[in-house]
Structures are given as structure tokens and as C-alpha cells.
Short mmCIF file of C-alpha atoms and ligand atoms in Angstrom, two decimals:
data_model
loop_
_atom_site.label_atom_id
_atom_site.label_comp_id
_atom_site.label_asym_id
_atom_site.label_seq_id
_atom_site.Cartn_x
_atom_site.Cartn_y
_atom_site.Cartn_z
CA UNK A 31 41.94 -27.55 7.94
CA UNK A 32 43.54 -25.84 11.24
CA UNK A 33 47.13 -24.93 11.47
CA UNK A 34 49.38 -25.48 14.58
CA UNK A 35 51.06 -22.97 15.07
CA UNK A 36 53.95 -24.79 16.44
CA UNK A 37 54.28 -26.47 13.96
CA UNK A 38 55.10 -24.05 11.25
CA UNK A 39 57.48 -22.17 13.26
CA UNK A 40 61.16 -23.52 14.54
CA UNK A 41 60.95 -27.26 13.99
CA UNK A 42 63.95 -29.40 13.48
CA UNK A 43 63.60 -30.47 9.89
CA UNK A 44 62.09 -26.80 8.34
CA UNK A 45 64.20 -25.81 6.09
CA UNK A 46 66.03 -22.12 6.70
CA UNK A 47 64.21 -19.07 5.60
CA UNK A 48 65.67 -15.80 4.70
CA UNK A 49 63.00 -13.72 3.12
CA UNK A 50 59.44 -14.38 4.49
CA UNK A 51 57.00 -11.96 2.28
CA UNK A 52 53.87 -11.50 4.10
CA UNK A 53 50.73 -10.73 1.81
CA UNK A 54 47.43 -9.84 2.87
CA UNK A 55 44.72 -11.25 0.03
CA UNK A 56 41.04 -10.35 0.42
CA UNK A 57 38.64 -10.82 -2.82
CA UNK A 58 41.96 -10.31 -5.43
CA UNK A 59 41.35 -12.60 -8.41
CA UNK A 60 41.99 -10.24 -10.44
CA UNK A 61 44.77 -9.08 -9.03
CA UNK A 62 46.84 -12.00 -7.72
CA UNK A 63 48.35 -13.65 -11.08
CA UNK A 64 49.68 -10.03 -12.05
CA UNK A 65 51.31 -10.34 -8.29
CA UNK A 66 52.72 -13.87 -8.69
CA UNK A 67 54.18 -12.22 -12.02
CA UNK A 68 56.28 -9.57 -9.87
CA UNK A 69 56.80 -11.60 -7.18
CA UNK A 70 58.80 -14.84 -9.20
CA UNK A 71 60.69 -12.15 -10.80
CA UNK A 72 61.86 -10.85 -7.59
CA UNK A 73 62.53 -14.30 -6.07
CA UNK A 74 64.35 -15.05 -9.09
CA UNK A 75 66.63 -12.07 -8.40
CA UNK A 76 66.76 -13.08 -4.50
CA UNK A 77 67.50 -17.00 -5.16
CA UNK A 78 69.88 -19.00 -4.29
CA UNK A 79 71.62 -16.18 -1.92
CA UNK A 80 68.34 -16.17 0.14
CA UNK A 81 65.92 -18.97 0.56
CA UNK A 82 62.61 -17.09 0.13
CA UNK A 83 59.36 -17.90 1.18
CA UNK A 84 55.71 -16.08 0.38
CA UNK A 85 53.28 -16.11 2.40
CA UNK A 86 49.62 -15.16 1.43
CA UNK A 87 47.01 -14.80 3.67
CA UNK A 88 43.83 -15.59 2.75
CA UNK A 89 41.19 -12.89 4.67
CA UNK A 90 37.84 -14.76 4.06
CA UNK A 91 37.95 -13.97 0.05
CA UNK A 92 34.29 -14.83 -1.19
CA UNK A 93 35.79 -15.12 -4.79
CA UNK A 94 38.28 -17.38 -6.30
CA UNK A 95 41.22 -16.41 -4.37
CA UNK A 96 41.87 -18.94 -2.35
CA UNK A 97 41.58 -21.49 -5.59
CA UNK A 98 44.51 -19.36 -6.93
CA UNK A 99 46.26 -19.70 -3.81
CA UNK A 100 46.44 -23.16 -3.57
CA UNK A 101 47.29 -23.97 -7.10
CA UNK A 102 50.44 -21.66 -7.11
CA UNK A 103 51.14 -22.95 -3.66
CA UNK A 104 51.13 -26.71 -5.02
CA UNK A 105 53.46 -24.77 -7.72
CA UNK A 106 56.05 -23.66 -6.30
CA UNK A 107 57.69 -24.39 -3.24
CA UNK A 108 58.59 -21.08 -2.16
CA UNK A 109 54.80 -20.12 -2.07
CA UNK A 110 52.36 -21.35 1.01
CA UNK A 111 48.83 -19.92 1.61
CA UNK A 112 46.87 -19.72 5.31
CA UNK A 113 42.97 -19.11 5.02
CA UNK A 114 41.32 -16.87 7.83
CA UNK A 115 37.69 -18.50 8.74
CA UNK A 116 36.21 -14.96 7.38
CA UNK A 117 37.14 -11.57 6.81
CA UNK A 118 39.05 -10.41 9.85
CA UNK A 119 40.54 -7.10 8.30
CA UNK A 120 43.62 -5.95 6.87
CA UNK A 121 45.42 -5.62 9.80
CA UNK A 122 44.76 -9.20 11.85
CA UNK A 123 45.34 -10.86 8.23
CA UNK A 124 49.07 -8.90 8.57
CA UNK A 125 49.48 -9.77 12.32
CA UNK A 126 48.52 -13.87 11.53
CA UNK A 127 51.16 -13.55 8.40
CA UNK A 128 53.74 -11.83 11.02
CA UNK A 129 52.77 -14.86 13.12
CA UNK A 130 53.74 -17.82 10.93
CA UNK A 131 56.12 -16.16 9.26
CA UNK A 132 59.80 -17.58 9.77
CA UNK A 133 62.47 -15.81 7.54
CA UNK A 134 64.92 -13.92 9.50
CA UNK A 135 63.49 -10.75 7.65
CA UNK A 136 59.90 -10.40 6.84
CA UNK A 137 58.31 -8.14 4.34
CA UNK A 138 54.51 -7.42 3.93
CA UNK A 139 53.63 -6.12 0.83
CA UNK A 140 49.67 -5.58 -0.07
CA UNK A 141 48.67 -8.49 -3.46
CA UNK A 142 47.65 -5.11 -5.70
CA UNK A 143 51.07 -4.22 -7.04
CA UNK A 144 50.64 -0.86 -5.08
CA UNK A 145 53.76 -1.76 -3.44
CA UNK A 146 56.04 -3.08 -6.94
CA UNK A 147 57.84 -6.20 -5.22
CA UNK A 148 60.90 -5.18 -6.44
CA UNK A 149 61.58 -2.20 -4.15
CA UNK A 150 61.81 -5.40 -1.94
CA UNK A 151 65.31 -6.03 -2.97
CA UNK A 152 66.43 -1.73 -2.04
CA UNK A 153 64.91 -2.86 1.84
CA UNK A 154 66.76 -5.90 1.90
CA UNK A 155 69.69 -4.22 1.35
CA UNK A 156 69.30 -1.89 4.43
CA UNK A 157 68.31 -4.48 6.48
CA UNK A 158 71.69 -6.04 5.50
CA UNK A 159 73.51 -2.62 6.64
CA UNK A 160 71.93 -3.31 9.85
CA UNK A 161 68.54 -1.66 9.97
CA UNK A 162 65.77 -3.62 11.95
CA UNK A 163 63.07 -1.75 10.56
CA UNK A 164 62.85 -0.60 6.81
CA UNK A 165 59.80 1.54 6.04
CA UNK A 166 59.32 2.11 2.54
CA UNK A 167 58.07 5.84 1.70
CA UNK A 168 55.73 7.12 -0.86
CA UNK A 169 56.88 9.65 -2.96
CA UNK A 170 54.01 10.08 -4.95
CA UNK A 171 51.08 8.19 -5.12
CA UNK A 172 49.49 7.59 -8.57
CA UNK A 173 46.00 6.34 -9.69
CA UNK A 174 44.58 7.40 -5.96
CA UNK A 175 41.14 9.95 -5.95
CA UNK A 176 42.10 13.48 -4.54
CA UNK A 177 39.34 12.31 -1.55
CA UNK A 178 42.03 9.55 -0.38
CA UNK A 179 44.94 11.07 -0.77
CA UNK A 180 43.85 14.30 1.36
CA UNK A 181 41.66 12.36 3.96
CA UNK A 182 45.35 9.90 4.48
CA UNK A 183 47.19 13.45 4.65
CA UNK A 184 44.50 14.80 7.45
CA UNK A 185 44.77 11.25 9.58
CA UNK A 186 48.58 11.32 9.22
CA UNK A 187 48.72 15.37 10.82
CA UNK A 188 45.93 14.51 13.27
CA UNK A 189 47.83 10.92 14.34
CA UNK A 190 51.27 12.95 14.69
CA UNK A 191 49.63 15.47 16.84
CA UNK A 192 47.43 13.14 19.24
CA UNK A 193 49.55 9.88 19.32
CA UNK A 194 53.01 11.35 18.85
CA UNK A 195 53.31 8.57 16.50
CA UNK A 196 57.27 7.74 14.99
CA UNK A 197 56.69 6.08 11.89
CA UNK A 198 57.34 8.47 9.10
CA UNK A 199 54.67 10.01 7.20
CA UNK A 200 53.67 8.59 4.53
CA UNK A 201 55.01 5.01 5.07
CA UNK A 202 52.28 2.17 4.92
CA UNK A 203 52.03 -1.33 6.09
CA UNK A 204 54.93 -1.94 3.03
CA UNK A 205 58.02 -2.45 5.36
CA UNK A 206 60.75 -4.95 6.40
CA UNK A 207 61.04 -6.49 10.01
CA UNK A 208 64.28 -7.83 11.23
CA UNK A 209 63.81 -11.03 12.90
CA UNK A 210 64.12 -9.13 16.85
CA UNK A 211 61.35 -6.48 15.28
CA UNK A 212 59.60 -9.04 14.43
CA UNK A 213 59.41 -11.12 17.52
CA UNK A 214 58.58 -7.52 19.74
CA UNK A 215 55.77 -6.73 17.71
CA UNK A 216 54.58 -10.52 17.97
CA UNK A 217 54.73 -10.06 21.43
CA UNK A 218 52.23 -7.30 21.40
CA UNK A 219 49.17 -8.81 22.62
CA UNK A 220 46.64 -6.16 22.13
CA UNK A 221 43.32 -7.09 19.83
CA UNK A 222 42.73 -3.38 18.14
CA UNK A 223 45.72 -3.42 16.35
CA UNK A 224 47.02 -0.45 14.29
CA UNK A 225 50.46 -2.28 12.89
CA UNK A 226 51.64 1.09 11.70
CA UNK A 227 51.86 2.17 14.64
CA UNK A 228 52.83 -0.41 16.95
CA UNK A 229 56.04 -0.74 14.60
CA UNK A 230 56.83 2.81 15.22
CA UNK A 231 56.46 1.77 18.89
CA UNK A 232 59.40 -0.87 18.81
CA UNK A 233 61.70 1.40 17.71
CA UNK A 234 64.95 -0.47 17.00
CA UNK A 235 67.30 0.62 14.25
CA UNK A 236 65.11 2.07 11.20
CA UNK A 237 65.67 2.99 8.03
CA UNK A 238 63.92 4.13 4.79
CA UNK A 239 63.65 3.39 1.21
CA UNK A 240 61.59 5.92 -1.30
CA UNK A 241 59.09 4.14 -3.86
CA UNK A 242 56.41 5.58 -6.31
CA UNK A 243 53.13 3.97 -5.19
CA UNK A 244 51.60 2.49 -8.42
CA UNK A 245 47.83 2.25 -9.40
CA UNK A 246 46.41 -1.27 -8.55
CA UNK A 247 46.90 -3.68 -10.87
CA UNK A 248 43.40 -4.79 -11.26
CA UNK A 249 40.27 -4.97 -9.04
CA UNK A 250 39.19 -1.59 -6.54
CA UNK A 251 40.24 -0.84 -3.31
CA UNK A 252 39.07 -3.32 -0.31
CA UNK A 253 39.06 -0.21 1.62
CA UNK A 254 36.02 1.44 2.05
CA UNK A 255 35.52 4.70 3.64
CA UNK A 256 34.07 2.60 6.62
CA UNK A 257 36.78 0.50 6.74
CA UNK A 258 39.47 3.66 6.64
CA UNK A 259 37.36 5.52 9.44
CA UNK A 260 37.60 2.51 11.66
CA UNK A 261 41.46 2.10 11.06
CA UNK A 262 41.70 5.78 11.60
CA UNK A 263 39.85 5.27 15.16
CA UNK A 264 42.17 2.48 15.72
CA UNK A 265 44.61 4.53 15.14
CA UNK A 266 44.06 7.11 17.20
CA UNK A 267 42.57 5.64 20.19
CA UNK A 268 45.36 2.46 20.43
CA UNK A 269 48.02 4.56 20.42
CA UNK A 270 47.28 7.06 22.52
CA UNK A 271 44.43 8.10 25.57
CA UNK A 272 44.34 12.05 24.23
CA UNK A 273 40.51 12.11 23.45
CA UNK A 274 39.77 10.84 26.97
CA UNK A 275 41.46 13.80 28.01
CA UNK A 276 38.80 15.95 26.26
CA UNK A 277 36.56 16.43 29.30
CA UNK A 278 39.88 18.75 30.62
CA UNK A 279 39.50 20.75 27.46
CA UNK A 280 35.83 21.17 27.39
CA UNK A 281 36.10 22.11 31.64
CA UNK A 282 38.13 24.90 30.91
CA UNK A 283 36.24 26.07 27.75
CA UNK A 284 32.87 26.03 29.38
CA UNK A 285 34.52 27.49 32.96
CA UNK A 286 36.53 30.25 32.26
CA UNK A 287 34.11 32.53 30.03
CA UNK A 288 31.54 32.00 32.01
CA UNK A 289 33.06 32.66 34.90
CA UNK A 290 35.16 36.12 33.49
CA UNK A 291 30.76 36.98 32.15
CA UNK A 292 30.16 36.70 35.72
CA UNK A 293 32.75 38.66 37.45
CA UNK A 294 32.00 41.20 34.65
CA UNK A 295 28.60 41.39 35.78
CA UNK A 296 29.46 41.46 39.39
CA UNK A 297 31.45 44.48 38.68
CA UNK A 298 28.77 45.97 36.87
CA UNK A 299 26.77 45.70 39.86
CA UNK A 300 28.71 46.31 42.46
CA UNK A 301 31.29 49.05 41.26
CA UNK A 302 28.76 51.12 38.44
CA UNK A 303 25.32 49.93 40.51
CA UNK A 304 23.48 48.64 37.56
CA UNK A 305 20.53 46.90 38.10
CA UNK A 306 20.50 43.07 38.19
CA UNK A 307 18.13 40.16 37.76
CA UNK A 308 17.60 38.48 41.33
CA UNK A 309 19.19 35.70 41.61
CA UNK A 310 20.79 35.63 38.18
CA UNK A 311 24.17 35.81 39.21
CA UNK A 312 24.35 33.29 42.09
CA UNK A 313 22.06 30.69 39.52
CA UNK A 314 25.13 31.01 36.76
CA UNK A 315 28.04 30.47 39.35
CA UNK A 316 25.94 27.26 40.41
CA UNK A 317 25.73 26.31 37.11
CA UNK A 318 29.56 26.89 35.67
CA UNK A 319 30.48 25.44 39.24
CA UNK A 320 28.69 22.03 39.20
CA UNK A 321 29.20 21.84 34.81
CA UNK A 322 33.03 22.51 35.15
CA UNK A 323 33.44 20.27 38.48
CA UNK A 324 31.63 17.50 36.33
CA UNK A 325 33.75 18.11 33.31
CA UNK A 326 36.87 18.01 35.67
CA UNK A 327 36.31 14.61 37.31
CA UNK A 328 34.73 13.35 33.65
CA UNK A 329 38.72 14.07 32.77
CA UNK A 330 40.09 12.66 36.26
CA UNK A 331 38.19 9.77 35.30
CA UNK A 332 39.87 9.52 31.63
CA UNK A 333 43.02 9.45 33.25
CA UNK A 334 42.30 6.38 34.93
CA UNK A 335 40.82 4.45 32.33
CA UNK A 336 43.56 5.56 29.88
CA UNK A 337 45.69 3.63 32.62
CA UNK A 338 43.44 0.78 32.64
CA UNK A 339 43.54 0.87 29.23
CA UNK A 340 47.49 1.05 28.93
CA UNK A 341 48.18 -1.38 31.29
CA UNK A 342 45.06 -3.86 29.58
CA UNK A 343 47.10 -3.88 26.53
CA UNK A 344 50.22 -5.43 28.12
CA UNK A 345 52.71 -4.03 26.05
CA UNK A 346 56.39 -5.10 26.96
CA UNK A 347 57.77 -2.58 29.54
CA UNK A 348 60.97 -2.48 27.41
CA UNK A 349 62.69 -3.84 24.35
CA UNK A 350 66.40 -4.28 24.76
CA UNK A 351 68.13 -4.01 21.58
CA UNK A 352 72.39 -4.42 22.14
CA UNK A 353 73.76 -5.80 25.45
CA UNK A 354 77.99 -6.18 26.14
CA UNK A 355 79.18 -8.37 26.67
CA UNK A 356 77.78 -10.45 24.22
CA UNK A 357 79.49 -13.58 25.12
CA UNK A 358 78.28 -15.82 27.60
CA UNK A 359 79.66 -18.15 30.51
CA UNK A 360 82.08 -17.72 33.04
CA UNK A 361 85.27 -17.19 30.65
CA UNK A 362 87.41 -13.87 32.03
CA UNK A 363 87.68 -11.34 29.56
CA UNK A 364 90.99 -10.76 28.72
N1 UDP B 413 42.90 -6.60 2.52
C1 UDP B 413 42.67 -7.63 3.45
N2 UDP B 413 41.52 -7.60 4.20
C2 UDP B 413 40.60 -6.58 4.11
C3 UDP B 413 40.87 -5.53 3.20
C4 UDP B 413 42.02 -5.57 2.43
O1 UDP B 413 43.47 -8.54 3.58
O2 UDP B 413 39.60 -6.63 4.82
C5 UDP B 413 44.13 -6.65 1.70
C6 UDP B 413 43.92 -6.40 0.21
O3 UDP B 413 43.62 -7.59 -0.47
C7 UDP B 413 45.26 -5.81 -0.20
C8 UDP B 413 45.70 -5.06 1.04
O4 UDP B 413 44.97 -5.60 2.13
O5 UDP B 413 46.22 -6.80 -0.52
C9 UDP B 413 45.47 -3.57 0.95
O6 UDP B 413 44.12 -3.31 0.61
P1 UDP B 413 43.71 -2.30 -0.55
O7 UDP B 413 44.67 -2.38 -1.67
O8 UDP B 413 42.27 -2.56 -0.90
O9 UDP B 413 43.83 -0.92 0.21
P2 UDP B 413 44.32 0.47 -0.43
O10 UDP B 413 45.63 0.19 -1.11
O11 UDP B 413 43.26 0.89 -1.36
O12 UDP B 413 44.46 1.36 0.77
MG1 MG B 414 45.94 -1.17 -2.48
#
């Protein structure tokens, strides 16, 4: 089956969402009737003030998930699965859930009870006050290995200092979008996509909610140290061009103590007359010369492939959030 994309988004006769949930689903059998569990609860509490829907996206399970899927889908109404042809990765499962997804505010929540569904209802409630973005924040994170939680704790430091990233610390891909947040980050083209971050790039009004992160319901992690290593590269390099910047570093590191060891030994030789190695000197100034030159343009060069590179991911140049007037038409204000 293929889905039009047009179709599932603004026709006519579709009913009105409020609350889209978003859930990425890769290989959770065991995990997903526990989450249909919290997740009716939570509807239950949400219905009939908001029409809810949930949205699970399928990312090429080889087990039984997609069976599940479809049977609570022909269930309930408020449920709807999409399949991805294979395993595409957390984050372009999110993205194609952010993509169909039509509620005026849009949650994505992971299928392992990590995230307990009902903290849902605390970020709805700040999105009513008027936030556009509602990150939810672990306070403590149970049932994780001491590896995971200080490796995420290294990446977050190491992302703040090269990507001067906004999100807060500690906030995952748990969050509510506001219908305009929603539609900027849609319109974010780029194909190495670090969510997280691009969020933090909309900016918009933001707010936070605090939540104890729970131990999965059932299962282990779909997130493999190679998996985390490539988000973390993601991570770093989509969001900002500091590494290509490197060659800069390393020019200065390798120039300037060669070069003080050199005028050192000219003053050796020159001032106190000590004896020196023909040739010696003049062969190390050729070589911390040419190395550092190289180095230089390496990082002159960075700078403008970063720029290819920014401009390649055709990024909006600007978000407007308010304008005034807000009316339109040629009334006079009076
Ligand atoms: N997931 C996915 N595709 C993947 C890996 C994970 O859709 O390639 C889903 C997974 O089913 C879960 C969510 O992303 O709902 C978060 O994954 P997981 O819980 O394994 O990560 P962790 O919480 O251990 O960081
Ligand atoms: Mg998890």
C-alpha cells in the first residue's frame, strides 16, 4: 500500500484533530500493548474536549508489530498506523509521523513507556498558555546503564559547546509542537536530520515540563552504540561546521612551537654562537612554513564547504512568529 500524502492532510471531509501523538515503533511487540494501555487511558482523560488521534509509525519492524498495529488501528478510531518500506531510523520514522500528522498540536512520544503518556496532558496544558514548543525534561532517568547515561551527558556538553545548540539539556525527542512549529520544522528539507536539534533551531515560544524517565516497559533498547554514535555525528556535524574548522586549530598548534623552537635556536646561534647543524634551521622553517600554510588553506577551505553545506540544507532564512496588524484588507483602523 502507498500513502498520498495529500490525502491525509487538509481535505474537506477529515474530521478536526486536536492532539496528533506521533510514535516511532521499530521491533516493539513486546512493548506496544503495555503502550496502547497508557495511551487509551490518556485519550480517555483528553476526550471529548480534544479529538485525538495516534499515530504509529511503523520503522521496518521484522517482528509482529505491524500485526499489532493494524488490529488496534481497525479498533479504535482514534488510532492509524503508516509502515516505512524498512528500517529508516528513529529520526526519519519521527520526521514521516511529523509529516502526516494533522492535530493542531503534535506530540511524539517513543512506544517503550520511557516517556509515561500521561505527562502528555502537563504539555498540553502549556501549549494551551501559549507555548509553541513544550520540551519535556528528565529529571532522573531510571533503569538506564551508568555507560548511557554518562556517554548522553558527554554528547549533550560536547553538542552545547560545538553547535551552540538551544534545546535544554536533557530534553529528548518527547515534546509538543504547536501547529506553526510544526509546519517550520516540516519545512526543513535537510536528509541528516537531528530533530532535537532542528526544534531548538525554530525557536518560537518554548516551554518545559519535568518527568521521571521510566525503565522500558518490555523489550531492550533499539539503540545500539552504533546507532547512538551515528546520531551523535548527526548531531554534531548538522548543526554546526566547527570540526571543519579544525585545520585552523591544528595550523596554529603545529606553527607556533615550532616556529618559537626555531627562533630559540636562531638565538642560540646567533647571539651565544653555538654550533649548528647545516642546514637544520632553514629545513624546519620550510617545513612549519609549507605544513602550517597547508593547514591554513585546509581551514579556508572548511569555511567554504561549511557554506556549501549551510546553504545545501536550505533552511528557511527566517521564521516569523507575531505580525500587527493581524487583520487583513483595506478596513482603516480606527
Ligand atoms: N525506534 C525506531 N527506529 C529505530 C530505532 C528505534 O523507530 O531504528 C523507536 C523505538 O521503537 C522507540 C523509540 O524509537 O519507540 C526510541 O528507541 P529506544 O527506546 O530503543 O531508544 P532509547 O530509549 O533506548 O534511547
Ligand atoms: Mg526507549
Amino acid at each position: 500500500m502507498t500513502i498520498d500524502s495529500s490525502a491525509s492532510r487538509g481535505t474537506p471531509d477529515a474530521p478536526r484533530i486536536d492532539i496528533s501523538f506521533v510514535v516511532p515503533v521499530y521491533n516493539e511487540e513486546e512493548c506496544l500493548p503495555f503502550f496502547y494501555q497508557g495511551m487509551l487511558a490518556v485519550i480517555k482523560r483528553l476526550e471529548p474536549r480534544y479529538a485525538v488521534e495516534v499515530l504509529v509509525v511503523d520503522d521496518g519492524s521484522s517482528d509482529s508489530s505491524w500485526e499489532l498495529i493494524e488490529s488496534i488501528s481497525s479498533e479504535y478510531k482514534a488510532f492509524a498506523g503508516l509502515r516505512l518500506s524498512r528500517n529508516f531510523g528513529h529520526q526519519v520514522a519521527l520526521s514521516c509521523g511529523y509529516h502526516f500528522a494533522r492535530g493542531r498540536a503534535v506530540i511524539s512520544i517513543d512506544a517503550d513507556l520511557q516517556d509515561p503518556p500521561a505527562v502528555a496532558l502537563e504539555m498540553i496544558q502549556k501549549w494551551e498558555e501559549g507555548a509553541d514548543v513544550v520540551y519535556a525534561v528528565r529529571t532522573t532517568r531510571e533503569g538506564e546503564s551508568w555507560f548511557k547515561l554518562a556517554t548522553a551527558r558527554l554528547f549533550y556538553r560536547l553538542l552545547r559547546r560545538l553547535a551552540s545548540s538551544r534545546e535544554p539539556f536533557d530534553a529528548g525527542d518527547f515534546r509538543l509542537l504547536s501547529r506553526r512549529a510544526l509546519e517550520a520544522l516540516n519545512r526543513m528539507p535537510e536528509r541528516h536530520r537531528y530533530v532535537r536539534g532542528m526544534v531548538g533551531w525554530i525557536g518560537f515560544r518554548t516551554a518545559t515540563v519535568e518527568y521521571a524517565r521510566q525503565p522500558r516497559a518490555a523489550g531492550k533498547t533499539k539503540y545500539p552504540l552504533w546507532k547512538m554514535v551515528r546520531l551523535a555525528t548527526d548531531a554534531i556535524v548538522s548543526m554546526s561546521f566547527t570540526p571543519l574548522r579544525l585545520a585552523y586549530v591544528m595550523a596554529g598548534l603545529v606553527a607556533l612551537p615550532f616556529l618559537a623552537y626555531l627562533v630559540y635556536n636562531l638565538l642560540l646561534w646567533v647571539i651565544w654562537d653555538v654550533e649548528m647543524v647545516k642546514g637544520w634551521p632553514s629545513m624546519i622553517l620550510a617545513i612549519t612554513a609549507f605544513g602550517s600554510a597547508i593547514l591554513f588553506v585546509l581551514g579556508l577551505m572548511g569555511e567554504y564547504v561549511g557554506r556549501i553545506y549551510e546553504e545545501s540544507k536550505r533552511r528557511p532564512l527566517f521564521l516569523v512568529a507575531d505580525r500587527v496588524p493581524r487583520h487583513t484588507g483595506n478596513a482603516k483602523r480606527d
